[in-house]
PDB file of C-alpha atoms in Angstrom:
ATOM      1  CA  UNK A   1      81.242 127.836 102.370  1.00  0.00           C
ATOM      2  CA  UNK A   2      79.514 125.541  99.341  1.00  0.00           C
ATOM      3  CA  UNK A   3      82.645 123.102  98.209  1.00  0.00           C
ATOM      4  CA  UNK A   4      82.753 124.720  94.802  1.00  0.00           C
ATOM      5  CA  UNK A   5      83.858 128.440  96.551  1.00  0.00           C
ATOM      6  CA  UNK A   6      86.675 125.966  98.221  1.00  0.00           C
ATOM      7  CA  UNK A   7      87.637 124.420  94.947  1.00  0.00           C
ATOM      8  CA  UNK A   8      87.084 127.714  92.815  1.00  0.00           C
ATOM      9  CA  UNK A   9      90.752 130.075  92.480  1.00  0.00           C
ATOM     10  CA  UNK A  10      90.354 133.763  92.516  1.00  0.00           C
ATOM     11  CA  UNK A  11      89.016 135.271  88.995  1.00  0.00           C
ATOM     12  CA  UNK A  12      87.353 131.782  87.766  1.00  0.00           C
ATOM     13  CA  UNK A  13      83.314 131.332  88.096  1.00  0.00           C
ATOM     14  CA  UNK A  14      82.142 128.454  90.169  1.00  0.00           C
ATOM     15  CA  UNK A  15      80.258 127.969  87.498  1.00  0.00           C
ATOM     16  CA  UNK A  16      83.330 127.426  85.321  1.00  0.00           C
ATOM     17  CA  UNK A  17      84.820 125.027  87.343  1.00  0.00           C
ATOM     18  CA  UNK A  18      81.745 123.040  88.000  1.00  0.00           C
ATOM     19  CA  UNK A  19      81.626 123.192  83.926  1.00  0.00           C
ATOM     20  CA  UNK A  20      85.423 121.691  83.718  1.00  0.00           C
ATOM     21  CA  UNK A  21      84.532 118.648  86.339  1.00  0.00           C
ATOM     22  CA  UNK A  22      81.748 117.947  84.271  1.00  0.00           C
ATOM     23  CA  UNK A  23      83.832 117.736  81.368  1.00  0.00           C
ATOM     24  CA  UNK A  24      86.517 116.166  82.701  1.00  0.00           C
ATOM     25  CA  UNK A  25      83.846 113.122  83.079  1.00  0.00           C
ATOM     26  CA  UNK A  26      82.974 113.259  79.902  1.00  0.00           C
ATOM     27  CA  UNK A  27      86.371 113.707  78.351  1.00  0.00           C
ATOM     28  CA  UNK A  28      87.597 110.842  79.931  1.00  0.00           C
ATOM     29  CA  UNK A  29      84.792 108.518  78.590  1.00  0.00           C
ATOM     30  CA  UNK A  30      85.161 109.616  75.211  1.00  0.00           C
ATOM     31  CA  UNK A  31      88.760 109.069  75.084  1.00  0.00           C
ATOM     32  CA  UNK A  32      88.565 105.516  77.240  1.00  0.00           C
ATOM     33  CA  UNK A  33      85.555 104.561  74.876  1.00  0.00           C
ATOM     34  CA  UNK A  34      86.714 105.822  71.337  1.00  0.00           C
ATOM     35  CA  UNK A  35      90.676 106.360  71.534  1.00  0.00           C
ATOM     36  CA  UNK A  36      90.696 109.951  70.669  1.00  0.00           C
ATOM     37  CA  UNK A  37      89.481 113.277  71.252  1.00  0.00           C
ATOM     38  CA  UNK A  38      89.354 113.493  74.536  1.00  0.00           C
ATOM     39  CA  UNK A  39      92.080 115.996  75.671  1.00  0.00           C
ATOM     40  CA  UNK A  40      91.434 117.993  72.525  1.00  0.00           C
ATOM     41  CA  UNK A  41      87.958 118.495  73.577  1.00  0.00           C
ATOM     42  CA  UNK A  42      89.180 119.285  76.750  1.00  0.00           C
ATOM     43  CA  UNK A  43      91.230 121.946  76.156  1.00  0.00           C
ATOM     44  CA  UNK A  44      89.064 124.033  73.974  1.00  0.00           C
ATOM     45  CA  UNK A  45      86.354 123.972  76.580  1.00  0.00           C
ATOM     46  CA  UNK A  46      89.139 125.004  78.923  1.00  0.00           C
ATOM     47  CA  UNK A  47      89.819 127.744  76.458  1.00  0.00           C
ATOM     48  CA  UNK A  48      86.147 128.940  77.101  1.00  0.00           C
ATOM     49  CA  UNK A  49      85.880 129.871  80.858  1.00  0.00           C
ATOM     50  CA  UNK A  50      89.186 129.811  82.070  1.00  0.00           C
ATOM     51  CA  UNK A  51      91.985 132.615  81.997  1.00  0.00           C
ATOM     52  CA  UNK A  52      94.453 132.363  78.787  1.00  0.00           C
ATOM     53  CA  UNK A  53      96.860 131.980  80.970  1.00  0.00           C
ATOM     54  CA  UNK A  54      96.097 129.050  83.096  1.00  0.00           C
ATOM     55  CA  UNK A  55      94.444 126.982  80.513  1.00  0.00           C
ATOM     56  CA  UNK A  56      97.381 124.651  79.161  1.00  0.00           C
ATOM     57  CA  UNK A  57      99.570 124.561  82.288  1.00  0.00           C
ATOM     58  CA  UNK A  58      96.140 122.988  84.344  1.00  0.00           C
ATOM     59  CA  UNK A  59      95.306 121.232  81.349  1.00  0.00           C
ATOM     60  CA  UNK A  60      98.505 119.424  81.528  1.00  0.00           C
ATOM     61  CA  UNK A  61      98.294 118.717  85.392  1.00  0.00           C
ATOM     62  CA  UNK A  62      94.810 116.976  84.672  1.00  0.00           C
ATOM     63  CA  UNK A  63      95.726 114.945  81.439  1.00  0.00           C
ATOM     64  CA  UNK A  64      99.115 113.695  83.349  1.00  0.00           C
ATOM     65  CA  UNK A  65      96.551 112.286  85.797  1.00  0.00           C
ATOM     66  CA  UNK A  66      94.794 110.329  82.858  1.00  0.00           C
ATOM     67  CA  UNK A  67      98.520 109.831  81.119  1.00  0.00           C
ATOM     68  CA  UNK A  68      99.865 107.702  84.080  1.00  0.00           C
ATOM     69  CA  UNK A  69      97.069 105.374  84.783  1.00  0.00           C
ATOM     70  CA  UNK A  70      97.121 104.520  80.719  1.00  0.00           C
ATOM     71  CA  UNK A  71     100.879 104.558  81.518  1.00  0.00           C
ATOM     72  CA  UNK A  72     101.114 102.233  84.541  1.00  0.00           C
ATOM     73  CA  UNK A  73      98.425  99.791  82.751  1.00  0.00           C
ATOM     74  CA  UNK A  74     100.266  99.359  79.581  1.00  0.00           C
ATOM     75  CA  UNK A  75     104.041  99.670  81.202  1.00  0.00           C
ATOM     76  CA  UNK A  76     105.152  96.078  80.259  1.00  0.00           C
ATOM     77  CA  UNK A  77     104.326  97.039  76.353  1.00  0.00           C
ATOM     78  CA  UNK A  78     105.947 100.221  76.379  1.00  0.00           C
ATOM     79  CA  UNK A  79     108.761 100.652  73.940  1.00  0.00           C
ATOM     80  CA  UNK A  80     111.628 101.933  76.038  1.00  0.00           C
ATOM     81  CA  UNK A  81     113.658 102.785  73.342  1.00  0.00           C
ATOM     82  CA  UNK A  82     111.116 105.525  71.756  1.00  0.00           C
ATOM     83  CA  UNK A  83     110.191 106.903  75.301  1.00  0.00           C
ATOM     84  CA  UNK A  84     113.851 107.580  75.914  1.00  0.00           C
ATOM     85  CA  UNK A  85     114.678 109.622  73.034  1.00  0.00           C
ATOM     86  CA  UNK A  86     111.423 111.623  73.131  1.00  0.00           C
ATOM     87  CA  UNK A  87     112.507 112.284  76.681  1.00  0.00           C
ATOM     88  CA  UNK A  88     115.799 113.919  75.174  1.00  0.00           C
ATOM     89  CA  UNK A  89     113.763 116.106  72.816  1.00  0.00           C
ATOM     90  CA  UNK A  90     111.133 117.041  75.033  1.00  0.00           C
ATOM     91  CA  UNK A  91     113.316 118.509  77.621  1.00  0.00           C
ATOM     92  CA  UNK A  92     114.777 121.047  74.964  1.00  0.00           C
ATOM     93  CA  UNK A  93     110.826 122.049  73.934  1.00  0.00           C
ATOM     94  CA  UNK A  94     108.935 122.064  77.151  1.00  0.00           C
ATOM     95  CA  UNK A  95     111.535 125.021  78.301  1.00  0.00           C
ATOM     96  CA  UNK A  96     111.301 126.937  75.067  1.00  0.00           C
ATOM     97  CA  UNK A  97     108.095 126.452  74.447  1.00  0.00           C
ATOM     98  CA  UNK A  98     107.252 127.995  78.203  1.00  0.00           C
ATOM     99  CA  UNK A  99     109.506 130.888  77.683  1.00  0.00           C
ATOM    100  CA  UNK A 100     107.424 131.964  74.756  1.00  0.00           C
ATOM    101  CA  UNK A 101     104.353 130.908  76.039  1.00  0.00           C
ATOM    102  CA  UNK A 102     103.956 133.425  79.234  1.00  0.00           C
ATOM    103  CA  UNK A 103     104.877 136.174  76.808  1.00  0.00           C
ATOM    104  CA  UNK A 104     101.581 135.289  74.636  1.00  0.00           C
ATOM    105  CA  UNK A 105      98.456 138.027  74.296  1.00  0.00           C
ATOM    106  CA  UNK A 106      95.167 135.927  75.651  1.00  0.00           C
ATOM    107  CA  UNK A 107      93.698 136.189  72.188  1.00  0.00           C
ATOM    108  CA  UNK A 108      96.751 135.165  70.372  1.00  0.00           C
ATOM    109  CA  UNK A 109      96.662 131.983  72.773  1.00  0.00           C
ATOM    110  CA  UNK A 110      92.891 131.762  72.067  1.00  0.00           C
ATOM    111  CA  UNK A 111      93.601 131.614  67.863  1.00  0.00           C
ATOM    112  CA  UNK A 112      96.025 129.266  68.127  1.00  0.00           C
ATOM    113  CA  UNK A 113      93.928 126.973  70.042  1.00  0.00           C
ATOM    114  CA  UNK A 114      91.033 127.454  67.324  1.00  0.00           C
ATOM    115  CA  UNK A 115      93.743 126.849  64.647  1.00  0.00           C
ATOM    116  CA  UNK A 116      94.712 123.613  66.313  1.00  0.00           C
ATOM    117  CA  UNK A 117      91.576 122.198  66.912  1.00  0.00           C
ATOM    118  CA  UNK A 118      90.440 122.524  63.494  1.00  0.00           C
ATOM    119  CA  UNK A 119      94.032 120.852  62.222  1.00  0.00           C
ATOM    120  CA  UNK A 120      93.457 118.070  64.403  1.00  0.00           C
ATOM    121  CA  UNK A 121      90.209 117.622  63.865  1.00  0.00           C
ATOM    122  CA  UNK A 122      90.454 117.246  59.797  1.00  0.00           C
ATOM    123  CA  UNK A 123      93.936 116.581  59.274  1.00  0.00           C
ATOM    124  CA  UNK A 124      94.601 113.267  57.360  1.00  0.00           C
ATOM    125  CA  UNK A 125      95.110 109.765  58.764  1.00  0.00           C
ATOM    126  CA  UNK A 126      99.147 109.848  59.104  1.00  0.00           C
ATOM    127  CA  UNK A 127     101.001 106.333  59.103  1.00  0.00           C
ATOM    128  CA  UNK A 128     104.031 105.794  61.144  1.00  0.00           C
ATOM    129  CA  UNK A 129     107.136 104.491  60.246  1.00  0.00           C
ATOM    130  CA  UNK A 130     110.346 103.381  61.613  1.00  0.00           C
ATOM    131  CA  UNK A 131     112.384 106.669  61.804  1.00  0.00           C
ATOM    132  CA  UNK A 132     116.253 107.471  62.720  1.00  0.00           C
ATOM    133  CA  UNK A 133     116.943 108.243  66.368  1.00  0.00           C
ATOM    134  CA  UNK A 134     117.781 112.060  65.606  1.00  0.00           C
ATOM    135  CA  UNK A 135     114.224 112.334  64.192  1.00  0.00           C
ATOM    136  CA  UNK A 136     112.565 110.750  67.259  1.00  0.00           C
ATOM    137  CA  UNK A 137     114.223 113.323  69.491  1.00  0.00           C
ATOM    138  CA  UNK A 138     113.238 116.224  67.056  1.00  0.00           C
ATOM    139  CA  UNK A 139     109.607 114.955  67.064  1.00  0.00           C
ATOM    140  CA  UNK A 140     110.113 114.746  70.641  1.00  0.00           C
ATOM    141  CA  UNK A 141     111.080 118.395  70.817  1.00  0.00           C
ATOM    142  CA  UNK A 142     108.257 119.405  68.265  1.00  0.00           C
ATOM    143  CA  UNK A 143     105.523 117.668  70.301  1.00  0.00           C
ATOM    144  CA  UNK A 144     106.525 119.164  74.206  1.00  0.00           C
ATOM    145  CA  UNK A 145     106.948 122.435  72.004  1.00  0.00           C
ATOM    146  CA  UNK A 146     103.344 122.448  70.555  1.00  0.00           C
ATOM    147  CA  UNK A 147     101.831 120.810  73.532  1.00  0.00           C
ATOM    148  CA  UNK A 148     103.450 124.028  75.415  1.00  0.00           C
ATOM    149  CA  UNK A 149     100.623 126.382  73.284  1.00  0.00           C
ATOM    150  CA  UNK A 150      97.849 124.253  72.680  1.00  0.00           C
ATOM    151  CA  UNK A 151      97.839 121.286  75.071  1.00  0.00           C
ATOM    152  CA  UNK A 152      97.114 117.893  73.386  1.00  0.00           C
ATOM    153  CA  UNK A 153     100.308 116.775  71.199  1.00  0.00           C
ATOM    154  CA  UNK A 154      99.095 112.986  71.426  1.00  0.00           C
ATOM    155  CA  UNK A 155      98.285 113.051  67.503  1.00  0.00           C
ATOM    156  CA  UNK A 156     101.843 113.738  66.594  1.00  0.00           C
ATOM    157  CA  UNK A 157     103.310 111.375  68.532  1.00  0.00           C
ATOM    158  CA  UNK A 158     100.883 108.775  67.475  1.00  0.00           C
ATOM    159  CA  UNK A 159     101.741 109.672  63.865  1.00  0.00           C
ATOM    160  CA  UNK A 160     105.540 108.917  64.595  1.00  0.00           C
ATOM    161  CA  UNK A 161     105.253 105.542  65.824  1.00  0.00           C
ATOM    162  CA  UNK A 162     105.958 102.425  63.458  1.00  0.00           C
ATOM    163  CA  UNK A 163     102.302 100.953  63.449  1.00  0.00           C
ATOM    164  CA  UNK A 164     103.382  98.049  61.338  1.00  0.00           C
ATOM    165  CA  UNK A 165     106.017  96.767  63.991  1.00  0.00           C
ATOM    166  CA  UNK A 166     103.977  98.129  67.391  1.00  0.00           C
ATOM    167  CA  UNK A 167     100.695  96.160  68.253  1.00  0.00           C
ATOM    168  CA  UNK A 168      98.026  97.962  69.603  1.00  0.00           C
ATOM    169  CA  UNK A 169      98.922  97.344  73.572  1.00  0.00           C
ATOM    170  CA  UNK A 170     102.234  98.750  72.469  1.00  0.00           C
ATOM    171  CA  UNK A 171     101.110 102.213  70.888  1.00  0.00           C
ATOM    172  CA  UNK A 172      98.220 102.730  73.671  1.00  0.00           C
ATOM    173  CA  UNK A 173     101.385 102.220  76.257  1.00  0.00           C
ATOM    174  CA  UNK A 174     103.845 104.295  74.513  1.00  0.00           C
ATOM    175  CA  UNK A 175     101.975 107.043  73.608  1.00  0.00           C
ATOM    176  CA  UNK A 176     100.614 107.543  77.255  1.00  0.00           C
ATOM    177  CA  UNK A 177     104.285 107.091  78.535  1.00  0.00           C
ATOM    178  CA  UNK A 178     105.115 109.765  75.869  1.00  0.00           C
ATOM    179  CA  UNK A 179     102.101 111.848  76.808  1.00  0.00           C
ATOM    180  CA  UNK A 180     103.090 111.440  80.722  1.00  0.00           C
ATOM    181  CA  UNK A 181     107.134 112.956  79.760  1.00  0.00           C
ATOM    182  CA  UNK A 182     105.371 115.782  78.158  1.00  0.00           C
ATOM    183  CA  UNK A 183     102.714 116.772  80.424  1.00  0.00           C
ATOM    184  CA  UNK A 184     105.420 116.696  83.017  1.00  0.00           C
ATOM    185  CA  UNK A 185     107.899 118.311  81.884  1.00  0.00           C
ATOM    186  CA  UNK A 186     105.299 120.781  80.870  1.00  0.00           C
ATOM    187  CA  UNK A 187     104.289 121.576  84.506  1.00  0.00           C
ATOM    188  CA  UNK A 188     107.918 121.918  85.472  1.00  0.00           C
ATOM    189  CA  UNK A 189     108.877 124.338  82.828  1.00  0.00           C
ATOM    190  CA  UNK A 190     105.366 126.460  83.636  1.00  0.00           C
ATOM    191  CA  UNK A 191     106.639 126.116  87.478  1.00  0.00           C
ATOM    192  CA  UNK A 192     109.876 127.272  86.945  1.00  0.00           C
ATOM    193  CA  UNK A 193     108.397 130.535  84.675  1.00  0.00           C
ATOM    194  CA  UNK A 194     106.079 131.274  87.657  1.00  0.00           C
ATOM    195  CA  UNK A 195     102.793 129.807  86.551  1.00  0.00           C
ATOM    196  CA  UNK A 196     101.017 129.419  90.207  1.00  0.00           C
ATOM    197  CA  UNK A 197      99.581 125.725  90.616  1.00  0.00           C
ATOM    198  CA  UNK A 198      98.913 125.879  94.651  1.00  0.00           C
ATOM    199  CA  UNK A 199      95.444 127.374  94.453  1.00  0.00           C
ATOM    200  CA  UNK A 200      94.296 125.452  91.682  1.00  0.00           C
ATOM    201  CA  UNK A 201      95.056 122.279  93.123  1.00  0.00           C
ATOM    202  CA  UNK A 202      91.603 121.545  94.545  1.00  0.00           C
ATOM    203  CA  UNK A 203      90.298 122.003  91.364  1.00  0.00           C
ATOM    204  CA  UNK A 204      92.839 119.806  90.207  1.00  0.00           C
ATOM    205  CA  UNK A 205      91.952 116.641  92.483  1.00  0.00           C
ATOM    206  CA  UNK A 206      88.278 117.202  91.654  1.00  0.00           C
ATOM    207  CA  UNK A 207      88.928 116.670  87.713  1.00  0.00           C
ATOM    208  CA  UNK A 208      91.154 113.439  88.176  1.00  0.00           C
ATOM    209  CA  UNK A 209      88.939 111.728  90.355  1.00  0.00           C
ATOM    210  CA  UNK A 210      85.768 112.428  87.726  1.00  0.00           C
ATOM    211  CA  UNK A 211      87.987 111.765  85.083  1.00  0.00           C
ATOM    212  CA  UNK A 212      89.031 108.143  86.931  1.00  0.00           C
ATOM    213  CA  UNK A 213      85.053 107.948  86.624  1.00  0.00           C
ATOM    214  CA  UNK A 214      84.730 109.019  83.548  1.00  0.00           C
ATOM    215  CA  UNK A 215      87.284 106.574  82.178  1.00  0.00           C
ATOM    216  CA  UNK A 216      85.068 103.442  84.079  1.00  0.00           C
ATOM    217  CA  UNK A 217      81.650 104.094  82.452  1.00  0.00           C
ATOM    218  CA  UNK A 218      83.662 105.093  79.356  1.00  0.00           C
ATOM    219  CA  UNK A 219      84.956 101.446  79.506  1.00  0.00           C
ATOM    220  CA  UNK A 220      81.503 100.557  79.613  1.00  0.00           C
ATOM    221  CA  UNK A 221      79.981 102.538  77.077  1.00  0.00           C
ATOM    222  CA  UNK A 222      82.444 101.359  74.403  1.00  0.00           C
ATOM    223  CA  UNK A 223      81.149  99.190  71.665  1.00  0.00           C
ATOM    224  CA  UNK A 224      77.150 100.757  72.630  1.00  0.00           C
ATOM    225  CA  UNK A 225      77.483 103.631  70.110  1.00  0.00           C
ATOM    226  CA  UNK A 226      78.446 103.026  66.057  1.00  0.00           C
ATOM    227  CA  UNK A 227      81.607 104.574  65.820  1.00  0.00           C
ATOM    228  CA  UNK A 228      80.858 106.338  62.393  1.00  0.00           C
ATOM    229  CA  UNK A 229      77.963 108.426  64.042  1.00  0.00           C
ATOM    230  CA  UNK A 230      80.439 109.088  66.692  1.00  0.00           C
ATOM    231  CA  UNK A 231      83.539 110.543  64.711  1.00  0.00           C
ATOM    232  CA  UNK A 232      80.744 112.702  62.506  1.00  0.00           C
ATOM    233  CA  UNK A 233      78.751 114.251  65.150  1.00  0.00           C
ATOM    234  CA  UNK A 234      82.455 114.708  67.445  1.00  0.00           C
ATOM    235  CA  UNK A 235      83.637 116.576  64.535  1.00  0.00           C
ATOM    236  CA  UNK A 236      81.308 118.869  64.233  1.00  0.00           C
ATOM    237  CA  UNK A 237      81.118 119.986  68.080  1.00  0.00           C
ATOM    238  CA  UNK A 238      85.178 120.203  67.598  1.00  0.00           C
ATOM    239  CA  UNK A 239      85.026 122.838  64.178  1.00  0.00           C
ATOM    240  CA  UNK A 240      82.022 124.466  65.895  1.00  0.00           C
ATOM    241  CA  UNK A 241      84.310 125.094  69.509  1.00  0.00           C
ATOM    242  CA  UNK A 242      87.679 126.317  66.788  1.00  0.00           C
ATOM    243  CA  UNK A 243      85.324 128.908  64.769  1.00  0.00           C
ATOM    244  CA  UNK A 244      84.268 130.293  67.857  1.00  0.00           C
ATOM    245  CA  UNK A 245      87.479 130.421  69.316  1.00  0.00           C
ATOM    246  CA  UNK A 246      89.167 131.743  66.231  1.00  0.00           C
ATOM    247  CA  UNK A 247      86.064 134.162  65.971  1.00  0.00           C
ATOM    248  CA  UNK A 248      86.392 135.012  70.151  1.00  0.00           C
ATOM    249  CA  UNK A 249      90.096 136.169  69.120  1.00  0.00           C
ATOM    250  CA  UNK A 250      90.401 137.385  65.574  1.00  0.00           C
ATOM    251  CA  UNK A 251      88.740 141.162  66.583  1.00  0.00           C
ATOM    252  CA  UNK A 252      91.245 142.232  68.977  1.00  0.00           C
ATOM    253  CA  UNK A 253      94.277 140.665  67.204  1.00  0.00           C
ATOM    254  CA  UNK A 254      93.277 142.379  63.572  1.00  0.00           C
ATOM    255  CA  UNK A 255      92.042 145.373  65.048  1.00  0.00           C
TER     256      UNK A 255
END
């Protein structure tokens, strides 16, 4: 037995999951070089090879993985007082969001993704401000609720925090605490609706510990390529991935 049939779940390709290792490498490095994109781009090549089904609760088990280490290097800057309240929000929309989410059609899961790829990919630059504690733990809510159908929420709660008060160590460690209370309660709620983790957890380890090396060369790489040609060419292999989701879908839904 090769160590990708060991690693490999019932009904997925070995070549799929060697695919997803790969890309967890590269994911990583883009993120841990460039600050964005990573999980976004993760999830919609998720969306290409695995089952509907399985794509956001594993994508969630493999971006907490990513989410703590940013977490546990950043933990003295965190704002406590943010992390709490999206806590209190997030448990309300990680439990919803599950109950609606194992009830979804595989292409209906498949648009959506497209959908939300493309609004994150061209949506405008949003500037945080200081906001009211009820409208923390609605945002909260909102983000664990979307993150529930299409995996990566990190852009809203990015756009929520007060940039002019934060410094930067203090939005790179609040957002990955934030991202860490989502992802987890994600994989709870997906536990407790009867989403299967146990035979994808080989799988699992294999995409942390390339993502771990991902994030080291992507450390490296940082500052070696202009970050203009970056953000263009990323863009385009991010609307290229949506259409063809959206396009993978649209058929069956319309039909």
């Amino acid at each position: 037995m090769s160590w990708l049939e060991y690693i490999t779940p019932n009904g997925v390709s070995e070549l799929a999951i060697l695919l997803i290792i790969l890309a967890s490498f590269f994911t990583s490095a883009i993120t841990t070089a460039f600050g964005l994109g990573g999980g976004v781009l993760m999830v919609g090549i998720m969306s290409l090879v695995f089952p509907p089904a399985a794509i956001i609760p594993v994508h969630g088990v493999v971006q907490l993985g990513s989410n703590i280490s940013r977490s546990l290097l950043f933990i003295r800057y965190m704002d406590w007082r943010i992390l709490g309240f999206v806590l209190f929000g997030a448990l309300i929309g990680a439990f919803v969001g599950a109950s609606i989410y194992v009830g979804l059609s595989p292409d209906l899961i498949r648009l959506l993704l497209g959908v939300f790829i493309l609004f994150v990919t061209w949506m405008p630059k949003l500037q945080g401000r200081e906001l009211p504690n009820p409208m923390v733990i609605l945002i909260g809510a909102l983000a664990c609720f979307i993150s529930m159908f299409v995996g990566a929420a990190g852009p809203f709660i990015g756009a929520m925090l007060p940039r002019h008060r934060l410094d930067k160590q203090t939005v790179i460690g609040t957002i990955g605490g934030c991202m860490t209370i989502l992802h987890t309660l994600k994989i709870v709620a997906f536990g407790f609706f009867g989403f299967a983790f146990a035979p994808w957890l080989p799988f699992i380890i294999c995409a942390l510990v390339m993502g771990f090396a991902g994030a080291i060369v992507g450390k490296r790489l940082a500052g070696m390529i202009p970050e203009q040609v970056f953000k263009k060419t990323f863009k385009f292999v991010l609307t290229l991935l949506a259409i063809y989701l959206i396009w993978l879908s649209a058929p069956n839904l319309f039909n």
